[in-house]
Short mmCIF file of C-alpha atoms in Angstrom, two decimals:
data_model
loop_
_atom_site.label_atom_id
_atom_site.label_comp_id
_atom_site.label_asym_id
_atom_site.label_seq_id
_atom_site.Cartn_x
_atom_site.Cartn_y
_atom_site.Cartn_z
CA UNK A 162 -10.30 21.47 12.94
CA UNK A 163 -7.41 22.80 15.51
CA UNK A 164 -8.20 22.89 18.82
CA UNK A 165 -11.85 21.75 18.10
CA UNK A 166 -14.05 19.29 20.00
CA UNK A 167 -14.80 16.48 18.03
CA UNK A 168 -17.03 13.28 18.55
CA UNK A 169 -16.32 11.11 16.01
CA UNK A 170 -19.08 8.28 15.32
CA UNK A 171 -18.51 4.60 14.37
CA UNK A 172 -19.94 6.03 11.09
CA UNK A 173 -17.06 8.14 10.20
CA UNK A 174 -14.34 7.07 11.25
CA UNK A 175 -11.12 8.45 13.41
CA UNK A 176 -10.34 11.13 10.94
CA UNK A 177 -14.12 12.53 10.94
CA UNK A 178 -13.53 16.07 10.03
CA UNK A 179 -10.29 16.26 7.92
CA UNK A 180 -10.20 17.13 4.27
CA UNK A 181 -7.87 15.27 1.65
CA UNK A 182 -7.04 17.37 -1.63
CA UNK A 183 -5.58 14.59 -3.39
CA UNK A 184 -3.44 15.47 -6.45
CA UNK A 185 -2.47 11.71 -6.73
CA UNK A 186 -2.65 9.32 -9.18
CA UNK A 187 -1.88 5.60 -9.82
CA UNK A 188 -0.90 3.69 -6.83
CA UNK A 189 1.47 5.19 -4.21
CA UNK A 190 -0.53 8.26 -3.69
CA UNK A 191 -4.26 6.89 -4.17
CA UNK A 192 -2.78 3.68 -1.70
CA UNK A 193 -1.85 6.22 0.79
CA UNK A 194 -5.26 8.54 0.69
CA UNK A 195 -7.57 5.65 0.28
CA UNK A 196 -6.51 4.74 3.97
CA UNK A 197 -6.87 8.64 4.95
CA UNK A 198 -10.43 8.06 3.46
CA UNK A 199 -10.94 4.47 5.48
CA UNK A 200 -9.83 6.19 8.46
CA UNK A 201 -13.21 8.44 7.66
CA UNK A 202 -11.66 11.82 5.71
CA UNK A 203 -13.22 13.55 3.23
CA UNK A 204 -10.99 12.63 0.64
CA UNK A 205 -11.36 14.92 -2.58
CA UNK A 206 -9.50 13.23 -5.50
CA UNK A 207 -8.14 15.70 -8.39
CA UNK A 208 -8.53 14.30 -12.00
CA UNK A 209 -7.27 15.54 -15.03
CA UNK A 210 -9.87 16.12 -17.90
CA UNK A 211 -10.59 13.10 -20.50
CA UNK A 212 -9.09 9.85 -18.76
CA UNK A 213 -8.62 11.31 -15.17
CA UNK A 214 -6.22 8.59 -13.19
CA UNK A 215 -4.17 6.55 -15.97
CA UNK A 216 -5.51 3.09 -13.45
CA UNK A 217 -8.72 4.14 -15.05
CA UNK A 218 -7.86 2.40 -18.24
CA UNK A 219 -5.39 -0.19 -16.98
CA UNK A 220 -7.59 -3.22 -17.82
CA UNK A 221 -8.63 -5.78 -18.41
CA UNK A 222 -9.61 -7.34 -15.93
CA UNK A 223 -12.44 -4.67 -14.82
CA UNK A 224 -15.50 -4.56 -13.53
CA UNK A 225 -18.32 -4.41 -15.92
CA UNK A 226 -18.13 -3.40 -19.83
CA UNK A 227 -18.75 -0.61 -22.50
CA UNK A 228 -18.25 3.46 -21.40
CA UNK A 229 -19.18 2.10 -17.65
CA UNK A 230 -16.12 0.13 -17.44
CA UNK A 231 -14.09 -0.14 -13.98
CA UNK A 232 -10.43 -1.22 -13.72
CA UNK A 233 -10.11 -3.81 -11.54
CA UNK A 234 -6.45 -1.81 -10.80
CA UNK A 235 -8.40 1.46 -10.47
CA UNK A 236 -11.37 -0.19 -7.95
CA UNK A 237 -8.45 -1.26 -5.75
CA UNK A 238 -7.12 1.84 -4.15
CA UNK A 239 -10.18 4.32 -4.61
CA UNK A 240 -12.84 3.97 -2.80
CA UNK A 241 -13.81 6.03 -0.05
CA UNK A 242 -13.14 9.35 -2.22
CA UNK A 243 -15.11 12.08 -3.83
CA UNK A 244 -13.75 12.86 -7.96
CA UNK A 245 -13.25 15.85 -9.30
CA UNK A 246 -12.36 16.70 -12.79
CA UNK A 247 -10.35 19.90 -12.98
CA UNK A 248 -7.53 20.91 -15.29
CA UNK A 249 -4.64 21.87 -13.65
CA UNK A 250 -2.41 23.19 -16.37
CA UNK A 251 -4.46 26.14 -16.28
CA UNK A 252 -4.25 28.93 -14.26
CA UNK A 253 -8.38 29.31 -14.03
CA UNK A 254 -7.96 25.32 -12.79
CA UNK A 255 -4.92 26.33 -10.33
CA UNK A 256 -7.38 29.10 -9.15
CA UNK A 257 -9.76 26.63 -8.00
CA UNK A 258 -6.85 23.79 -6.51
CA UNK A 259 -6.08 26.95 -4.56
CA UNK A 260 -9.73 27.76 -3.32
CA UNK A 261 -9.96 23.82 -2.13
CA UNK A 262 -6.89 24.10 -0.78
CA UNK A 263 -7.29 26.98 1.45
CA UNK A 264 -9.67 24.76 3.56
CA UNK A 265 -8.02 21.48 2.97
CA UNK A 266 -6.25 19.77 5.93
CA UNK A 267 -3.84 18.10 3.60
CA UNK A 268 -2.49 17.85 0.30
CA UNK A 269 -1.13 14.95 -1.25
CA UNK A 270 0.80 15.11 -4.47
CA UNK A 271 2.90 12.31 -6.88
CA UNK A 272 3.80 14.85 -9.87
CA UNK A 273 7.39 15.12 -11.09
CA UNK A 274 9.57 16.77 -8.57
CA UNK A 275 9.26 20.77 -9.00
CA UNK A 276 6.08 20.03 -11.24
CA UNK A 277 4.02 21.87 -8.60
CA UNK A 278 6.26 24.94 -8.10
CA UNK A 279 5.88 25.25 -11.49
CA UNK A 280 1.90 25.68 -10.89
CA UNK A 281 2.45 27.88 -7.81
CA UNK A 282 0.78 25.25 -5.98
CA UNK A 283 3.91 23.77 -3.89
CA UNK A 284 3.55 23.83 -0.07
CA UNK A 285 5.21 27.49 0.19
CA UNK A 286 2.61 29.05 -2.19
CA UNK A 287 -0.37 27.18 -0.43
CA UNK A 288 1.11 27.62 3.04
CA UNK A 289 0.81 31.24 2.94
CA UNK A 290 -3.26 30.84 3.12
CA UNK A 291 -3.17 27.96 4.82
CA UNK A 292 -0.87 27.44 7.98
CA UNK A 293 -2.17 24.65 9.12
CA UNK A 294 -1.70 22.84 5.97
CA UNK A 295 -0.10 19.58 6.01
CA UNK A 296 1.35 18.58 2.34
CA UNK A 297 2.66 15.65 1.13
CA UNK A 298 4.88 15.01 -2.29
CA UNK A 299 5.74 11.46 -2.87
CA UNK A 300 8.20 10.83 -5.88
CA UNK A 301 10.73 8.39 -6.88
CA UNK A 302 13.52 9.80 -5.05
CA UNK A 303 12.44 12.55 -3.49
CA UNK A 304 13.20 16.37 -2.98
CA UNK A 305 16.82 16.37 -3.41
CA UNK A 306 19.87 14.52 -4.54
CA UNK A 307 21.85 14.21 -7.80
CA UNK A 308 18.45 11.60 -9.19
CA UNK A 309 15.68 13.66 -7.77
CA UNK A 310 14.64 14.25 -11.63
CA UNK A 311 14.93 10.61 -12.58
CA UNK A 312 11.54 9.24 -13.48
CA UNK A 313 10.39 6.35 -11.30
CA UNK A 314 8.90 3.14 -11.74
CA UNK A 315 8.11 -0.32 -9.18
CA UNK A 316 10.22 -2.54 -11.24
CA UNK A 317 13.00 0.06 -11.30
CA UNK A 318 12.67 0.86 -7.88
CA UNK A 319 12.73 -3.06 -6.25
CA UNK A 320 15.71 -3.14 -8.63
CA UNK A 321 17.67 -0.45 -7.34
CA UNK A 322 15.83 -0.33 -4.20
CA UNK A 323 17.93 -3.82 -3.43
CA UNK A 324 14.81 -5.97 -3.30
CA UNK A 325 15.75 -7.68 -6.62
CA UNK A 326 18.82 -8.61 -5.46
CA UNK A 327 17.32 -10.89 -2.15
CA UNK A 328 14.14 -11.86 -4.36
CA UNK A 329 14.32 -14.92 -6.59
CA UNK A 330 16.08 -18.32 -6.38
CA UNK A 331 19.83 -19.03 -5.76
CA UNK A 332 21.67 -18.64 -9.23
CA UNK A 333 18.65 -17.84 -11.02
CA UNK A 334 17.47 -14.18 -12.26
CA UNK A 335 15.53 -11.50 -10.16
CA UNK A 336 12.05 -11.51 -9.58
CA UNK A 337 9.93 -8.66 -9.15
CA UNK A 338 7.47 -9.15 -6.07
CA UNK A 339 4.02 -9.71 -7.80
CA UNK A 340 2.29 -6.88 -6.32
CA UNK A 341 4.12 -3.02 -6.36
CA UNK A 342 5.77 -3.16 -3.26
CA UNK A 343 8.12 -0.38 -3.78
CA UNK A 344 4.82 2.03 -4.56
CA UNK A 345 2.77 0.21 -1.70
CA UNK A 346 5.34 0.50 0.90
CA UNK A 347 5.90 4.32 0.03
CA UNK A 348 2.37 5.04 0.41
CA UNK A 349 2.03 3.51 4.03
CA UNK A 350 5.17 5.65 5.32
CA UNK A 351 3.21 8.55 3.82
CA UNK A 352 0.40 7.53 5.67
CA UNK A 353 2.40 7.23 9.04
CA UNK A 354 3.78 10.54 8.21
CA UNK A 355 0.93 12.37 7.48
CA UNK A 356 -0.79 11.14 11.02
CA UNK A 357 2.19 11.69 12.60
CA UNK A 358 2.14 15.68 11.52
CA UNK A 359 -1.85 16.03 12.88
CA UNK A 360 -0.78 14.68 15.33
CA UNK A 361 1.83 17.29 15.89
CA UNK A 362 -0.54 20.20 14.65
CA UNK A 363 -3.43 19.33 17.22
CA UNK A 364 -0.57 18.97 20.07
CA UNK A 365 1.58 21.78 18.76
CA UNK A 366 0.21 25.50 17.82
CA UNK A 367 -2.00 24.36 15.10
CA UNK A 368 1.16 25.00 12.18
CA UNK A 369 1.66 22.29 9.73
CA UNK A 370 4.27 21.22 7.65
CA UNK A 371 5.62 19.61 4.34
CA UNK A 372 6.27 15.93 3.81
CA UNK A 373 9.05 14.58 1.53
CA UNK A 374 8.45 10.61 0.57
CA UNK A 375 10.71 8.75 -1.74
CA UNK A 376 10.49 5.47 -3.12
CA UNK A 377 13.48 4.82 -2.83
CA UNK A 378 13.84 5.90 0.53
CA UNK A 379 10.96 3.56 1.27
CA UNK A 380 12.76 0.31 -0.19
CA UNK A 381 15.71 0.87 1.55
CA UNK A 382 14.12 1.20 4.74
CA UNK A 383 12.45 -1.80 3.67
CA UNK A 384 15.74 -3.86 3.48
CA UNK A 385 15.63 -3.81 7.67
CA UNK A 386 17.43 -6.44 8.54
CA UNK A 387 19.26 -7.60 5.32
CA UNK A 388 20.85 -4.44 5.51
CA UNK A 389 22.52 -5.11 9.00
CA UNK A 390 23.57 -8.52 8.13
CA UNK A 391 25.74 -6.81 5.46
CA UNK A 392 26.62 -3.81 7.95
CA UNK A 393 27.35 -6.48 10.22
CA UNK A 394 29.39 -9.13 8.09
CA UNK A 395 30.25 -7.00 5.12
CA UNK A 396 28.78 -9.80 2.84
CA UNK A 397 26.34 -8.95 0.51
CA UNK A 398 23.12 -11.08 0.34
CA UNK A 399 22.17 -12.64 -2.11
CA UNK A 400 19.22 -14.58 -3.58
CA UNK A 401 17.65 -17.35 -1.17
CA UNK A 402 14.26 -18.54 -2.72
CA UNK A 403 12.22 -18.98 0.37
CA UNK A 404 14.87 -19.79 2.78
CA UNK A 405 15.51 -17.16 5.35
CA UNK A 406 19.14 -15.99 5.97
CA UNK A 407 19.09 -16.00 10.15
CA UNK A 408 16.89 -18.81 10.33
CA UNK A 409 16.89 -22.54 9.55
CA UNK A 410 14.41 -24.48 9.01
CA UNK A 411 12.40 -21.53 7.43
CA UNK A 412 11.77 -21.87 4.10
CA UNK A 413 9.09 -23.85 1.65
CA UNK A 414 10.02 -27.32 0.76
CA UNK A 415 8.74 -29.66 -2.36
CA UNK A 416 6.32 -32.56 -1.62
CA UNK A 417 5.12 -34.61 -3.83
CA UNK A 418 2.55 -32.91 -5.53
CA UNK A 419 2.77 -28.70 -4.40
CA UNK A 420 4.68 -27.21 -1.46
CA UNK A 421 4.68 -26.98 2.60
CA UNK A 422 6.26 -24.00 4.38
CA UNK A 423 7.81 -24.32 7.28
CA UNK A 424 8.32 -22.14 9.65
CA UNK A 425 10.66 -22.76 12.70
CA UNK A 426 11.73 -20.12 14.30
CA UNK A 427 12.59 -21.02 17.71
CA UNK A 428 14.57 -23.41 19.04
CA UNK A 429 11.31 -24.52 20.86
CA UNK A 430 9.74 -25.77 17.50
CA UNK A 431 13.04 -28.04 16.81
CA UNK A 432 11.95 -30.68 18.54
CA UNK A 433 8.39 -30.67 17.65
CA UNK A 434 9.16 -30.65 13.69
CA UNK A 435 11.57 -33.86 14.40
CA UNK A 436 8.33 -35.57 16.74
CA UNK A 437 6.01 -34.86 13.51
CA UNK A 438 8.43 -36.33 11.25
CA UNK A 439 9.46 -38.89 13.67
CA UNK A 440 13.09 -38.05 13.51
CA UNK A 441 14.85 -38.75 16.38
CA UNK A 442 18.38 -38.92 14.86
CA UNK A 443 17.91 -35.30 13.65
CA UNK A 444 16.82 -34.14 17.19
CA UNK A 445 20.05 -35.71 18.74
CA UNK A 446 22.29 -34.54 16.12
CA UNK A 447 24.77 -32.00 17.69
CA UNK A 448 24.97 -29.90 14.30
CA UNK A 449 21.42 -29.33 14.76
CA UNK A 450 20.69 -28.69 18.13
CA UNK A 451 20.59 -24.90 18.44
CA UNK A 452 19.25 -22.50 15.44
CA UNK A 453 22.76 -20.87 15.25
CA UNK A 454 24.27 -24.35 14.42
CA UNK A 455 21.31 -25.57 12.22
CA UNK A 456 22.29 -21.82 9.91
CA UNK A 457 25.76 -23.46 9.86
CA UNK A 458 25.11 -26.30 8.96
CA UNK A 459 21.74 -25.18 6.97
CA UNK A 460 23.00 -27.21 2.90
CA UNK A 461 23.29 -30.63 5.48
CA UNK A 462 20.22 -30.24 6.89
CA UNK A 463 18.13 -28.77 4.08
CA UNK A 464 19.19 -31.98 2.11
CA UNK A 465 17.97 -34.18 4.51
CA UNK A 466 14.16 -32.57 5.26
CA UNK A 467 13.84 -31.93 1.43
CA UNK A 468 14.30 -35.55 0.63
CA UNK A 469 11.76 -36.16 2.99
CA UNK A 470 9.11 -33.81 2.40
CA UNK A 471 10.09 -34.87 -1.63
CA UNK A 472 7.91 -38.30 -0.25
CA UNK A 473 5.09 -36.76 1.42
CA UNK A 474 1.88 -35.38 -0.16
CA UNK A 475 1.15 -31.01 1.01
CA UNK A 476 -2.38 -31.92 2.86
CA UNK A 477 0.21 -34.66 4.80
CA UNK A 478 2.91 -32.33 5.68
CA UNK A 479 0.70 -29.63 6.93
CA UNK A 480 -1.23 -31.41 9.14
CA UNK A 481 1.15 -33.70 10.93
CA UNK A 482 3.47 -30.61 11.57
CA UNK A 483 0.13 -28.62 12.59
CA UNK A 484 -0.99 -31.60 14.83
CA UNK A 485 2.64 -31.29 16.50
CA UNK A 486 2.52 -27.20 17.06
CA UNK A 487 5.08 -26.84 13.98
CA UNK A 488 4.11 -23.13 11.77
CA UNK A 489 3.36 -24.82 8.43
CA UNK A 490 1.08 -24.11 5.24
CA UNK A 491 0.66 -24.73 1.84
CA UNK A 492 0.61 -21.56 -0.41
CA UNK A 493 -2.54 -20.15 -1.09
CA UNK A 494 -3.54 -18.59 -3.95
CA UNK A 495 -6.00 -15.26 -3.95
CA UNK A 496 -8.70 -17.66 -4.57
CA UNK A 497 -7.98 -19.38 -1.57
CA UNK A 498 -7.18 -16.55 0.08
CA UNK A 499 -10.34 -14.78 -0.02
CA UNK A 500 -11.86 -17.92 0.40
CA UNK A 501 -10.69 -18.10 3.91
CA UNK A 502 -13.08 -17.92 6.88
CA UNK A 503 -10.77 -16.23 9.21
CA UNK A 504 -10.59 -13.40 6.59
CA UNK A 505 -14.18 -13.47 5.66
CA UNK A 506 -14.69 -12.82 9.73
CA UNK A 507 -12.61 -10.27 9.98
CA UNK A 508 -14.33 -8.45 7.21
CA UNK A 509 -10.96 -8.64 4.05
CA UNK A 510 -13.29 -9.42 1.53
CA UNK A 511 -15.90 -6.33 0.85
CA UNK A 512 -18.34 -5.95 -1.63
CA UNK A 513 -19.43 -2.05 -3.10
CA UNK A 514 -22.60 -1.11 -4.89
CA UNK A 515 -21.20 0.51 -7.90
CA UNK A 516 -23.82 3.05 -9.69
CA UNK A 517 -22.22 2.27 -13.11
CA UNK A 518 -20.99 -1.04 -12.44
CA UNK A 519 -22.90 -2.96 -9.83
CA UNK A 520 -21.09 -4.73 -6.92
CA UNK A 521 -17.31 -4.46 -7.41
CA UNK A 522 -14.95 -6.51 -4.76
CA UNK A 523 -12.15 -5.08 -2.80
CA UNK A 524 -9.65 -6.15 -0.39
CA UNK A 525 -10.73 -4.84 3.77
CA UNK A 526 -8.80 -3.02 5.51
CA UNK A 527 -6.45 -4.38 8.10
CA UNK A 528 -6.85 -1.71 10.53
CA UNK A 529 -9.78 -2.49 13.27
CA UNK A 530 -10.99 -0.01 15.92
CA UNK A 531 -13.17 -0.61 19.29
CA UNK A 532 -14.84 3.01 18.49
CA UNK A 533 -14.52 4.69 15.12
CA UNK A 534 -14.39 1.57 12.78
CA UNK A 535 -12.96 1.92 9.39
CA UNK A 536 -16.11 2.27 6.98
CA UNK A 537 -16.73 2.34 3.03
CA UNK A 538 -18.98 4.94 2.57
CA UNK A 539 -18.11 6.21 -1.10
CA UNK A 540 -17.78 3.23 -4.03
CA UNK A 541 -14.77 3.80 -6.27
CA UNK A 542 -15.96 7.05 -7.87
CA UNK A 543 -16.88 7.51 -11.62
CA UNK A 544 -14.16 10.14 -13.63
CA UNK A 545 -15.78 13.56 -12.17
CA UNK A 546 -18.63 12.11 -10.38
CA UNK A 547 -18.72 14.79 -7.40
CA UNK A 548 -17.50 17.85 -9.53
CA UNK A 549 -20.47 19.69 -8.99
CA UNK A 550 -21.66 18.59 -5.37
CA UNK A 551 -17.95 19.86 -3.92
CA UNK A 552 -17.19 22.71 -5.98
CA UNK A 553 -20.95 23.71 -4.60
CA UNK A 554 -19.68 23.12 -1.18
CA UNK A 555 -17.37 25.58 -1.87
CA UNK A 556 -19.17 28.29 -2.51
CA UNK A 557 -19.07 27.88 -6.15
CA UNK A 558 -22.50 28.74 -7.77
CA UNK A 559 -24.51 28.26 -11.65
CA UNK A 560 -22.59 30.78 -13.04
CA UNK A 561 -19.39 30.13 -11.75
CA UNK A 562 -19.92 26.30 -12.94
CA UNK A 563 -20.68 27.17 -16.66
CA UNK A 564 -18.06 29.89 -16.49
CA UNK A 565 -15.23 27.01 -15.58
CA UNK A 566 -16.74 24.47 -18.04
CA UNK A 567 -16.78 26.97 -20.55
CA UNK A 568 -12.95 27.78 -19.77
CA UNK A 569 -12.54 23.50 -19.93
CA UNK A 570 -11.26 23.92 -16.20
CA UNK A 571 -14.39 21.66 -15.15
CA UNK A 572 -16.83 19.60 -17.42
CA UNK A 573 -20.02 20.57 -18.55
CA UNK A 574 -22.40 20.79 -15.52
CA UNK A 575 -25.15 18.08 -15.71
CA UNK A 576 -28.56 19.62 -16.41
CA UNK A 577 -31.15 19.77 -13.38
#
């Protein structure tokens, strides 16, 4: 695609004309190239013979029953993506890798550091047929370092990752974040990254290059501004529940019967949350008066609006401090969520026809374009669904198909 004119249609997509060979499997890799795919690339996923991506079988809940059978886990980060069923560990399989490769845009990878080199099919062995290649390994803690061999996992990561340590309630024991952030947040730098380097290839002489993503890396980035309070003050943070640690009020308080979460952050909301809860002594308070002094003085006032909100129903505390212009909401669950019309306009909530399965249910995509709109145009695809139709692409014909399967690189070709 260097240096080519392209005209991208609202059918494809932005990323009309680049090829994903994606080596991935389980979330941070399949997270990151199911956005490459939204973004309108032919994604090409790699599966392993027999149970392909472990998500496959990571149920219940899934979508449908019997042989058919989706995961719900699975259907959540692969759609828009073509399967292929080819065995890697051996070298007839690492043949073909290399023939897909050779015309690939990008690679993306999540084995065990070094697992690749071990395949010849690292970025220096592909790069040598393919300069333009762009290849990304993701792993736990990347390339180099005294862990880089350490396996990796989300619940380890937010652990050491410090997101444990700022997640839960004062005094109480960490939390994990319900969904894998440490795996999710990965996969969107990889994402960034791997724009970022077509980007450089289309500007730049048409070279590409090799992308190193850690978890680890990811969740420390991820600490942002927890980590410069402690540069800052030298005091480690700690866990907070809800409340925020440069902020006051901002946090969720207990009403009578749920929660409301407040959020006032500006000093222009102050006196609009003490209107709604017609609190004048509050607003002329001196040790409330700017957001600096209400952090100072944040167990004195916390006290008083919790005893408060402790007498007031949710549906009452959301709509008087709505009403008054104060950020406030009760928390949703995904029922709710996906139930919303604001989301359900803005097209979050997407339905797939499914050939084994019928209509499966996935999440939008956040990112919206005036010209090449994100599209679905594959469903999730069944274990080895496309082996066939891409190797054909390829060049591959009849008897190079039942030469493979009969080498259990690729299965058994389906009969005409």
């Amino acid at each position: 695609m260097v240096g080519e004119a392209r005209h991208p249609s609202s059918d494809t997509g932005p990323l009309d004309g680049v090829t994903v060979l994606d080596a991935s499997r389980v979330l941070v890799g399949p997270f990151c190239t199911m956005q490459l795919g939204d973004l309108g690339a032919d994604v090409i996923k790699i599966e392993r013979p027999g149970i392909g991506d472990q998500t496959r079988t990571w149920g219940p809940p899934s979508f449908g029953e019997g042989e058919d059978a989706q995961s719900a886990y699975y259907t959540s980060v692969n759609r828009n993506k073509r399967s292929v069923v080819l065995n890697l560990a051996s070298e007839e399989g690492r043949d073909v890798f290399r023939d897909l490769a050779r015309e690939a845009d990008i690679v993306v990878e999540n084995f065990r550091v070094g697992k690749t080199a071990e395949w010849g099919l690292d970025y220096p062995d592909l790069v040598e047929e393919n300069p333009g290649l762009i290849y990304c390994g993701m792993s736990g803690y990347g390339e180099w370092g005294p862990d880089r061999d350490e396996p990796a996992y989300d619940i380890v990561m937010q652990a050491r990752g410090g997101l444990m340590s700022i997640t839960g309630v004062d005094g109480g024991a960490p939390v994990r974040v319900g969904v894998a952030l440490a795996d999710i947040g990965a996969g969107m730098y990889a994402t960034q990254a791997i724009l970022a380097a077509l980007l450089e290839r289309e500007l730049g002489d048409g070279t590409g290059q090799k992308i190193d993503v850690s978890l680890l890396d990811g969740q420390a980035a991820w600490m942002s501004y927890m980590a410069t309070n402690y540069f800052a003050s030298g005091e480690v943070p700690g866990r907070m529940g809800s409340k925020h640690p440069n902020i006051a009020p901002y946090r969720a308080f207990e009403t009578e019967d749920d929660y409301v979460v407040v959020g006032c952050s500006t000093d222009s909301f102050w006196p609009r949350l003490c209107d709604a809860l017609d609190r004048p002594d509050l607003l002329a308070d001196e040790r409330f008066e700017t957001n600096e002094k209400r952090v100072k003085h944040r167990e004195a006032l916390d006290a008083d609006l919790e005893a408060q909100f402790a007498e007031m129903s949710t549906d009452e505390a959301v709509g008087t401090l709505t009403e008054h212009g104060v950020p406030a909401s009760h928390v949703r669950d995904m029922a709710e969520l996906f139930d919303d019309p604001q989301l359900e306009t803005r097209d979050m909530r997407l339905e797939i026809d499914h050939p084994g399965v019928g209509t499966v249910e996935v999440p939008g995509s956040p990112m919206k374009f005036s010209r090449t709109p994100v599209t679905v145009r594959h469903h999730p695809p069944m274990l080895g669904e496309h082996t066939e139709e891409v190797l054909r692409e390829y060049g591959y014909a009849d008897a190079d198909l039942g030469r493979l399967a009969e080498a259990d690189v690729i299965p058994e070709p389906a009969d005409d």
